[in-house]
Protein backbone atom coordinates (compact mmCIF):
# COMPACT_ATOMS: atom_id res chain seq x y z
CA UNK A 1 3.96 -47.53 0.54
CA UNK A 2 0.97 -46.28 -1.23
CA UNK A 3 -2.11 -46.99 -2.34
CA UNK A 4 -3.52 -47.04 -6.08
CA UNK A 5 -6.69 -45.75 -5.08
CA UNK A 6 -7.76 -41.87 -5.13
CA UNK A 7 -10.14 -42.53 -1.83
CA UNK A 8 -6.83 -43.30 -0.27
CA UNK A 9 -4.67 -41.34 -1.56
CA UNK A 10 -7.34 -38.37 -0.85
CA UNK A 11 -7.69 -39.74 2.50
CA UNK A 12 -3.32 -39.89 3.33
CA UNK A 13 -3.85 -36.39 2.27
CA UNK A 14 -6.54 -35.47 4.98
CA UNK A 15 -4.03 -37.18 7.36
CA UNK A 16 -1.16 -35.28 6.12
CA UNK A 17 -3.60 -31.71 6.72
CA UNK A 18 -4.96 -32.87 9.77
CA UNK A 19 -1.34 -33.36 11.41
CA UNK A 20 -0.25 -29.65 10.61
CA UNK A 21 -3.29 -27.96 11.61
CA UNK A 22 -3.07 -29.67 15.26
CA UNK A 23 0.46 -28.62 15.40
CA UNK A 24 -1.07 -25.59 16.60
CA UNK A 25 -3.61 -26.95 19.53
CA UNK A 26 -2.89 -25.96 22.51
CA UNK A 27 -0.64 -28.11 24.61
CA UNK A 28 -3.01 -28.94 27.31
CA UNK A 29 -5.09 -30.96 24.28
CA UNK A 30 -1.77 -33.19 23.32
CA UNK A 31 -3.48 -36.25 25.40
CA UNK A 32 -7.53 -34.72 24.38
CA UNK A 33 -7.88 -33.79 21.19
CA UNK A 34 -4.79 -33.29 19.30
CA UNK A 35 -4.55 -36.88 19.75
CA UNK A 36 -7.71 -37.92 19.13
CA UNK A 37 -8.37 -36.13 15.92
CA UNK A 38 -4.53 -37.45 14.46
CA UNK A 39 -6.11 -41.29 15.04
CA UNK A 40 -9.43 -40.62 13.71
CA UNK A 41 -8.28 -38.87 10.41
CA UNK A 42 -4.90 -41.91 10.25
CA UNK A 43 -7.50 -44.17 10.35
CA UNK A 44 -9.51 -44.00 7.78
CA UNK A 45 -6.91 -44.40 5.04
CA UNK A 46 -5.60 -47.45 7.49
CA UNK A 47 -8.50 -49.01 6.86
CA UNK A 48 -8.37 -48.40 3.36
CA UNK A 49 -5.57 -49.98 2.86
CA UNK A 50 -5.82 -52.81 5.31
CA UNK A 51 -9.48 -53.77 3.40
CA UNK A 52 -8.15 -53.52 0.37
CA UNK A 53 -5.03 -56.43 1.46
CA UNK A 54 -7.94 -58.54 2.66
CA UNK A 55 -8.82 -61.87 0.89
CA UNK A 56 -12.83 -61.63 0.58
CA UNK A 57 -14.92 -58.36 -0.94
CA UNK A 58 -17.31 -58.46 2.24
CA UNK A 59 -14.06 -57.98 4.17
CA UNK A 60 -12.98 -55.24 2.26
CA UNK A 61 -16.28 -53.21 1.90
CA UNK A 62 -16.40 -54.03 6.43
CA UNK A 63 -13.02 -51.94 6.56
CA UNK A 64 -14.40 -49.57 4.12
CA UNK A 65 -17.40 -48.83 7.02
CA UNK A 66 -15.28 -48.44 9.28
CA UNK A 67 -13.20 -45.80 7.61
CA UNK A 68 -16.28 -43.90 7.08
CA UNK A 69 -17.48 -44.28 10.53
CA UNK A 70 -13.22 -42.33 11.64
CA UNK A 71 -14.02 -39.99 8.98
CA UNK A 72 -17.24 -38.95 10.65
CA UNK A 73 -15.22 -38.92 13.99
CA UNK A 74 -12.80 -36.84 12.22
CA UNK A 75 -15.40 -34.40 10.48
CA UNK A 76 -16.93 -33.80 14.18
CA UNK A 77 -13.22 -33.41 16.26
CA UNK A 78 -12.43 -31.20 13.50
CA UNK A 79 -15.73 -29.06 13.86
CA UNK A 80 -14.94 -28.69 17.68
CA UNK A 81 -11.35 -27.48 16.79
CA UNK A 82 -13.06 -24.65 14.88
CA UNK A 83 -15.67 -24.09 17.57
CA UNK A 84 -12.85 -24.13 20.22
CA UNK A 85 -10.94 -21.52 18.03
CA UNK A 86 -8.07 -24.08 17.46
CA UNK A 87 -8.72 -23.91 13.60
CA UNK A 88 -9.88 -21.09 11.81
CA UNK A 89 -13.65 -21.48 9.78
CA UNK A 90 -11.42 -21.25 6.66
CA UNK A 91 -8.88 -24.15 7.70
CA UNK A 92 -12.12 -26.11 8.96
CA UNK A 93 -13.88 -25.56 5.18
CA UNK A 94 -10.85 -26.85 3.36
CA UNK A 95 -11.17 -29.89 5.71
CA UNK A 96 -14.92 -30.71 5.73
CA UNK A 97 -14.90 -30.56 1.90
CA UNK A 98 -12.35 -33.14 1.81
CA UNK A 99 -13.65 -35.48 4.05
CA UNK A 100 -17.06 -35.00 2.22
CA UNK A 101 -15.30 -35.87 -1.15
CA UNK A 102 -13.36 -38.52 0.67
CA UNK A 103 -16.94 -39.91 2.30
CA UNK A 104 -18.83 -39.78 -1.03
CA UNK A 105 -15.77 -41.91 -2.81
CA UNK A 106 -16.12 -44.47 -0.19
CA UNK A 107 -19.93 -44.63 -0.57
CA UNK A 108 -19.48 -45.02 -4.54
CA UNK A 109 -16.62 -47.64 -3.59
CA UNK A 110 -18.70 -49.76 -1.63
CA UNK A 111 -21.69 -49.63 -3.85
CA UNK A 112 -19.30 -50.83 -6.36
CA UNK A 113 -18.45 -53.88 -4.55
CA UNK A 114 -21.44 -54.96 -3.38
């Protein structure tokens, strides 16, 4: 499956980066915030795509709010991985870039369907 648009396709790929970075947490955070971090970043392109199979706009641009709202989940699990020392400030860089790029597509996506 995949999606024609580059918010989701950007997003499967902040999925995709999330899920090897937390390879390396520490086992003690499988249940904390391995997990949570893997479901807030899976999310948003869920959403995506789920909005996007929806039969009204106003649907689709309410799944597009709450992808944004996992991808600010994501952006702050993520900045406690680097503050925990789980990521390093590089890995965490590469990832709050794309979500920012990710978060500004969505805003210009909505805007567009409104």
């Amino acid at each position: 499956m995949e999606c024609k648009l580059e918010v989701w396709k950007l997003a499967h790929q902040l999925t995709l980066d999330v899920y090897e970075v937390s390879k390396n947490f520490p086992s003690s955070e499988k249940f904390g915030l391995t997990n949570q971090v893997r479901r807030s970043s899976s999310s948003v392109p869920t959403n995506i795509i789920e909005g996007q199979g929806r039969q009204y706009k106003k649907e689709f641009i309410q799944f597009l709010y709450i992808a944004k709202g996992s991808l600010e989940e994501a952006n702050y699990q993520l900045f406690l991985a680097k503050d925990l020392e789980y990521i390093s400030n590089e890995q965490y860089m590469k990832l709050f870039d794309l979500c920012t790029r990710i978060k500004m597509m969505l805003y210009k996506l909505i805007s567009s369907l409104k």
